[in-house]
CSV table of C-alpha atoms and ligand atoms in Angstrom, one decimal:
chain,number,residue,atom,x,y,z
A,8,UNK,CA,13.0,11.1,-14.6
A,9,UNK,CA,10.6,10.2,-12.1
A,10,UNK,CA,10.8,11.9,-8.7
A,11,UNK,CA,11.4,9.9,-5.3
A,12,UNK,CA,12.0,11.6,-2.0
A,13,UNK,CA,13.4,9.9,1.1
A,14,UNK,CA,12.5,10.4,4.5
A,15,UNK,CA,14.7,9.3,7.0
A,16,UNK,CA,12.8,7.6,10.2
A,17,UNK,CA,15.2,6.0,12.7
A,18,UNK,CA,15.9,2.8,12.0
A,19,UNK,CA,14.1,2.9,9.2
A,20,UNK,CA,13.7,5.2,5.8
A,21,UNK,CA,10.5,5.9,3.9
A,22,UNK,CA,10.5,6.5,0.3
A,23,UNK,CA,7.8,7.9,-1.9
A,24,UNK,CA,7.8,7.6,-5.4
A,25,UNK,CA,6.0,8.4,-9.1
A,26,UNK,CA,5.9,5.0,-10.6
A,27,UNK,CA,4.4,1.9,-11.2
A,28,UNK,CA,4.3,-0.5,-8.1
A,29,UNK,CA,4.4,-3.6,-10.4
A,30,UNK,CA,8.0,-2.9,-11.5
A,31,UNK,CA,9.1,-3.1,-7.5
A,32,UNK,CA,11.4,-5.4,-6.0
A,33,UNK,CA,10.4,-5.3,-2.6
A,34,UNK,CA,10.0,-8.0,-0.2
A,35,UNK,CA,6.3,-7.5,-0.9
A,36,UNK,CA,4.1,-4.9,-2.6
A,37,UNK,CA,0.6,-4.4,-1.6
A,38,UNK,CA,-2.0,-4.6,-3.3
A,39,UNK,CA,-5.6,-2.3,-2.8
A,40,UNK,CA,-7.9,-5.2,-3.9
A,41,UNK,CA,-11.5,-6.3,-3.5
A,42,UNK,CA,-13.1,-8.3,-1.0
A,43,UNK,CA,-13.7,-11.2,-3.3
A,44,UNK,CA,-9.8,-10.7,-4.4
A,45,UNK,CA,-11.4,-11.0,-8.0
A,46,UNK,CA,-8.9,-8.9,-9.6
A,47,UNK,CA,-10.3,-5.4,-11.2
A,48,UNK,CA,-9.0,-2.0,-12.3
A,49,UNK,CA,-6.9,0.1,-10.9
A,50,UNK,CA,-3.8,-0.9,-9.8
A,51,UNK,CA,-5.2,-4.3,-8.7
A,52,UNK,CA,-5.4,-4.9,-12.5
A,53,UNK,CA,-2.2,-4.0,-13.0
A,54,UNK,CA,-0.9,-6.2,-10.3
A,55,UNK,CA,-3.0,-9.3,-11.9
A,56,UNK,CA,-1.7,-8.6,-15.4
A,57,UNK,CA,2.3,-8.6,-13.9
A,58,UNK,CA,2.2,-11.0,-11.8
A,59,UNK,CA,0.5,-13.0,-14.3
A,60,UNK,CA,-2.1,-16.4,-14.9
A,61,UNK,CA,-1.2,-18.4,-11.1
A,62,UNK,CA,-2.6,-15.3,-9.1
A,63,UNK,CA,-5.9,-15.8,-9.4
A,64,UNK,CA,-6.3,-19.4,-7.9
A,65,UNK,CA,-4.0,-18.1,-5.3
A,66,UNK,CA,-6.7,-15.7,-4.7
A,67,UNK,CA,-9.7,-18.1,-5.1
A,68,UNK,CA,-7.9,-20.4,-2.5
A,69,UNK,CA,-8.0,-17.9,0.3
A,70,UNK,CA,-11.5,-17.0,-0.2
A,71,UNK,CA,-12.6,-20.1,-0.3
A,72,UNK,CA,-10.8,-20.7,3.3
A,73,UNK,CA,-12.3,-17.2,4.7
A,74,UNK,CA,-15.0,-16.0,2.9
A,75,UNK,CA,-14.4,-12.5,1.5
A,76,UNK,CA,-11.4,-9.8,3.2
A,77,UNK,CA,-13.7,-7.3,4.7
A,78,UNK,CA,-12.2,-3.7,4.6
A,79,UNK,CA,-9.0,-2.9,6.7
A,80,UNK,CA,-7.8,-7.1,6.5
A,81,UNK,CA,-4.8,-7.9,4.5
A,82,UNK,CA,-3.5,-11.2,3.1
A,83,UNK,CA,-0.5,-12.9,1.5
A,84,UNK,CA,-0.1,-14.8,-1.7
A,85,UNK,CA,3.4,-15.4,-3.6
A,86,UNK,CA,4.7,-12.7,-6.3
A,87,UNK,CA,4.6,-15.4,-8.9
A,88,UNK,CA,6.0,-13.3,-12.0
A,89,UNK,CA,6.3,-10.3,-10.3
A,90,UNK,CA,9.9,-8.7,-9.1
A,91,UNK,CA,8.1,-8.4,-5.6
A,92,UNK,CA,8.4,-12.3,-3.7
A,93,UNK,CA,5.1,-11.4,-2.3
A,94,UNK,CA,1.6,-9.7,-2.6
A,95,UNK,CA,-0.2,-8.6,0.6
A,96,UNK,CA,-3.7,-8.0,-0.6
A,97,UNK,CA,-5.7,-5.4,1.4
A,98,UNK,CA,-9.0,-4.0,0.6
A,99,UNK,CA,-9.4,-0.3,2.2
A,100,UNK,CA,-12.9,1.4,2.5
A,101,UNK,CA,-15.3,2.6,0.0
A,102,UNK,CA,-15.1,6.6,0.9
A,103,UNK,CA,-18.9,7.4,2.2
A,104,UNK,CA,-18.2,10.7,3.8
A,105,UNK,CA,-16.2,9.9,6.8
A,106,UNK,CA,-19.0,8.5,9.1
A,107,UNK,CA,-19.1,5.4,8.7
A,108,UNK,CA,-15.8,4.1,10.1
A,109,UNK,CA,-13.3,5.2,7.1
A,110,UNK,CA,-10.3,6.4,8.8
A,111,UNK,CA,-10.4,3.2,10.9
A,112,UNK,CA,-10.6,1.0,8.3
A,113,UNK,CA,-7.8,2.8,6.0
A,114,UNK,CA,-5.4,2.8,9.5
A,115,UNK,CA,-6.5,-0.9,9.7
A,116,UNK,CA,-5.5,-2.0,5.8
A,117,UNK,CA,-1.9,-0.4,6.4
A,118,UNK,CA,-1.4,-1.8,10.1
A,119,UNK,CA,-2.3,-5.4,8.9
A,120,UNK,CA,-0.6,-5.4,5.7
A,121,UNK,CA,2.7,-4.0,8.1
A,122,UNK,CA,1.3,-6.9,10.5
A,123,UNK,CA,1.4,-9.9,7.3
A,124,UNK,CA,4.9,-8.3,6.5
A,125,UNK,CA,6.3,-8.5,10.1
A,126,UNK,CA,4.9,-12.3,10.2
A,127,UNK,CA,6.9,-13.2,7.4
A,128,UNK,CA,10.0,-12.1,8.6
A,129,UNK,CA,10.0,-9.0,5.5
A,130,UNK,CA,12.2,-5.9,5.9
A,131,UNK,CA,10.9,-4.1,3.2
A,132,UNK,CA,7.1,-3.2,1.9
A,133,UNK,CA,5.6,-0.9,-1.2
A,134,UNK,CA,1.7,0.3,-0.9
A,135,UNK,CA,-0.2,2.1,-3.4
A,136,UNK,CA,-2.0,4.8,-2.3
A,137,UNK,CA,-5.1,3.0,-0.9
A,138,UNK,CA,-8.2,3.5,-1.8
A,139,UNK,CA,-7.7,6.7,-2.8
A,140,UNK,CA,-8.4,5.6,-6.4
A,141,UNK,CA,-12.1,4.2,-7.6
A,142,UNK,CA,-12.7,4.0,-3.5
A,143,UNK,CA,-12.4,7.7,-3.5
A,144,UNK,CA,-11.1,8.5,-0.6
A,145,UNK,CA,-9.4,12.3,-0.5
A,146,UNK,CA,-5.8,12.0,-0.3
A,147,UNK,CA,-5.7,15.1,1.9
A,148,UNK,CA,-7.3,12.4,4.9
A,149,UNK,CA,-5.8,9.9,3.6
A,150,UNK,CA,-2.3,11.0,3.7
A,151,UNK,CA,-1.4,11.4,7.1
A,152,UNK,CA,-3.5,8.1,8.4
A,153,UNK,CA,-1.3,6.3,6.0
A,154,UNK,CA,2.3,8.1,6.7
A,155,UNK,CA,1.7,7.8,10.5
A,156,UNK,CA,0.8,4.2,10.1
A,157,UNK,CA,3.8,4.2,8.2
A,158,UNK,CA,6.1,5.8,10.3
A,159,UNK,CA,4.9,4.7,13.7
A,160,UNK,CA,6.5,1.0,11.7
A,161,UNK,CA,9.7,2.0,10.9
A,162,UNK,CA,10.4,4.2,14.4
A,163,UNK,CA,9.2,0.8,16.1
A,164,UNK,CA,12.3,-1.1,13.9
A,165,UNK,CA,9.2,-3.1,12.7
A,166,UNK,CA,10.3,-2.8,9.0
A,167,UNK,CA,13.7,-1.6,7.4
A,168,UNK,CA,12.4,0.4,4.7
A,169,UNK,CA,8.4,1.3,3.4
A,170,UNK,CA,8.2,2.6,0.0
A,171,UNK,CA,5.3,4.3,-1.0
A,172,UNK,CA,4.2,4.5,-4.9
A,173,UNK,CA,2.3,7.2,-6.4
A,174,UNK,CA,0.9,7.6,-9.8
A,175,UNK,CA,1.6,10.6,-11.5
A,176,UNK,CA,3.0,13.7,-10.7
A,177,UNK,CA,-0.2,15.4,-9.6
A,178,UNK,CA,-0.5,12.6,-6.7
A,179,UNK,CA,3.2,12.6,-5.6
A,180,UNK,CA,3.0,16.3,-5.7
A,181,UNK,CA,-0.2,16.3,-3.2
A,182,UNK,CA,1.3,13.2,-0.7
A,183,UNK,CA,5.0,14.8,-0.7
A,184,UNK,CA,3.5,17.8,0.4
A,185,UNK,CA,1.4,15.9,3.4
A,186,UNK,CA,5.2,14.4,4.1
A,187,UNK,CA,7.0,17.7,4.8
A,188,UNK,CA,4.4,18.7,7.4
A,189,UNK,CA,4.3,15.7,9.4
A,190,UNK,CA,8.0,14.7,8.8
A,191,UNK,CA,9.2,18.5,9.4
A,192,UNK,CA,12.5,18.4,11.1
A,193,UNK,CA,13.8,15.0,9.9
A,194,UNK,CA,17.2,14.6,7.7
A,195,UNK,CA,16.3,13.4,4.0
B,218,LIG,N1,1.2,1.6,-9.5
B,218,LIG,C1,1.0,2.5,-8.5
B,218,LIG,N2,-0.2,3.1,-8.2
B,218,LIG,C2,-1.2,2.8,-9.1
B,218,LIG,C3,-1.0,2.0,-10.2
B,218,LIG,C4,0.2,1.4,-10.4
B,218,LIG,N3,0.5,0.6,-11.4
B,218,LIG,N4,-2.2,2.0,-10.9
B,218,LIG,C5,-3.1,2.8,-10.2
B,218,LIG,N5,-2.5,3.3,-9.1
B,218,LIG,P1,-7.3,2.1,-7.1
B,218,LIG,P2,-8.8,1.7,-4.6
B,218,LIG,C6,-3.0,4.2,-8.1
B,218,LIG,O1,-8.5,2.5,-7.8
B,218,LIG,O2,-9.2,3.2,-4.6
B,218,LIG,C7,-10.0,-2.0,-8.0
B,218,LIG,O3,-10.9,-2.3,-9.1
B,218,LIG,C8,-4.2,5.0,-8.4
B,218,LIG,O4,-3.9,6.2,-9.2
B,218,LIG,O5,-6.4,1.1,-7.8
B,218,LIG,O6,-8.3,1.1,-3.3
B,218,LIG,C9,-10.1,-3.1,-6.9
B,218,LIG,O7,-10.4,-4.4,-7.4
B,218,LIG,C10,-4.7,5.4,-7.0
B,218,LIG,O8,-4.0,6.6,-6.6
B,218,LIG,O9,-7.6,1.4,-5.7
B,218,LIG,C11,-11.1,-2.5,-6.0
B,218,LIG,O10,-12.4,-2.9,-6.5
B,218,LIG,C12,-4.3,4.2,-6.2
B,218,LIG,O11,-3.4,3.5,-7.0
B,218,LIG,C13,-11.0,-1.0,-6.1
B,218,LIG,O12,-10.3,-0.8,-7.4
B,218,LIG,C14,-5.4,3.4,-5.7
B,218,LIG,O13,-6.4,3.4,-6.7
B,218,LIG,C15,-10.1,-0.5,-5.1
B,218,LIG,O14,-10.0,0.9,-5.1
């Protein structure tokens, strides 16, 4: 069985679990894309793959309206053949050693993605763990920038319920951990 842990954070509740986001039938999931929104590996690829072939005109529309998402944007397209109605793509940073605006950015790409949700009158959200895959940013920083982006959402009544996906046990191991120290204290 996979694990899942719940933290509760009034009114809200935060979930993390070991599992695949494309299976999720949240109001949204999120997905840690690319600037161009091309689609790639990851779990962007397994977003593309589930939600199937009307994503990437979706995508090609909104660049072509704005450009390119720099890091720490988010944007909306429809689920299409995904559980999950929506897809808020966000693009975090590349990790270059800290300096050069990181932590920003990664508070930025959960904030606006919580922002896109709040816009469209969502109660629930699922991230991924951003760019803390081929971005390589350390989960040990990235884990409390995330949760306290998280949680400063759900105490704020801005969202009902954030669940956070992790994949593999090794992963949910390291960001339950960063959990219990910042959540000490609270009923679960
Ligand atoms: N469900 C949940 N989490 C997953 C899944 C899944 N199905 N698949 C992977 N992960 P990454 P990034 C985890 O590399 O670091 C793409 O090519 C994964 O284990 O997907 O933000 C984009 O196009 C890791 O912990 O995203 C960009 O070019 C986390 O998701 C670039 O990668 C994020 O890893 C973005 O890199």
């Amino acid at each position: 069985m996979s694990d899942s842990v719940v933290y509760s954070i009034p009114p809200g509740v935060l979930k993390l679990l070991e599992g695949d986001i494309t299976r999720d039938d949240a109001d949204a999931i999120v997905n840690a894309a690319n600037s161009a929104l091309a689609g790639g590996g990851g779990v962007d690829g397994a977003i593309h793959r589930a939600a199937g072939p009307k994503l990437p005109g979706a995508c090609r529309e909104i660049i072509a309206a704005i450009g390119r998402l720099p890091a720490g944007g988010a944007v909306v397209t429809p689920g299409f053949d995904l559980p999950a109605r929506h897809i808020i793509h966000t693009v975090g940073p590349i990790w270059r050693g800290g300096s050069e605006g990181e932590p920003e950015k990664l508070r930025s790409a959960y904030a606006q993605s919580i922002a896109r949700a709040v816009e469209n009158g969502l109660a629930t959200i699922s991230f991924p763990a951003v760019s803390t895959g081929v971005y390589g940013y350390p989960v040990e920083l990235a884990a409390p920038i995330a949760l306290g982006v998280m949680a400063e959402a759900l105490a704020g009544g801005q969202l009902r319920e954030i669940r956070l996906y992790l994949h593999g046990k090794h992963a949910f191991g390291l960001w339950r951990s960063a959990a219990d120290d910042l959540f000490t204290g609270i009923v679960r």
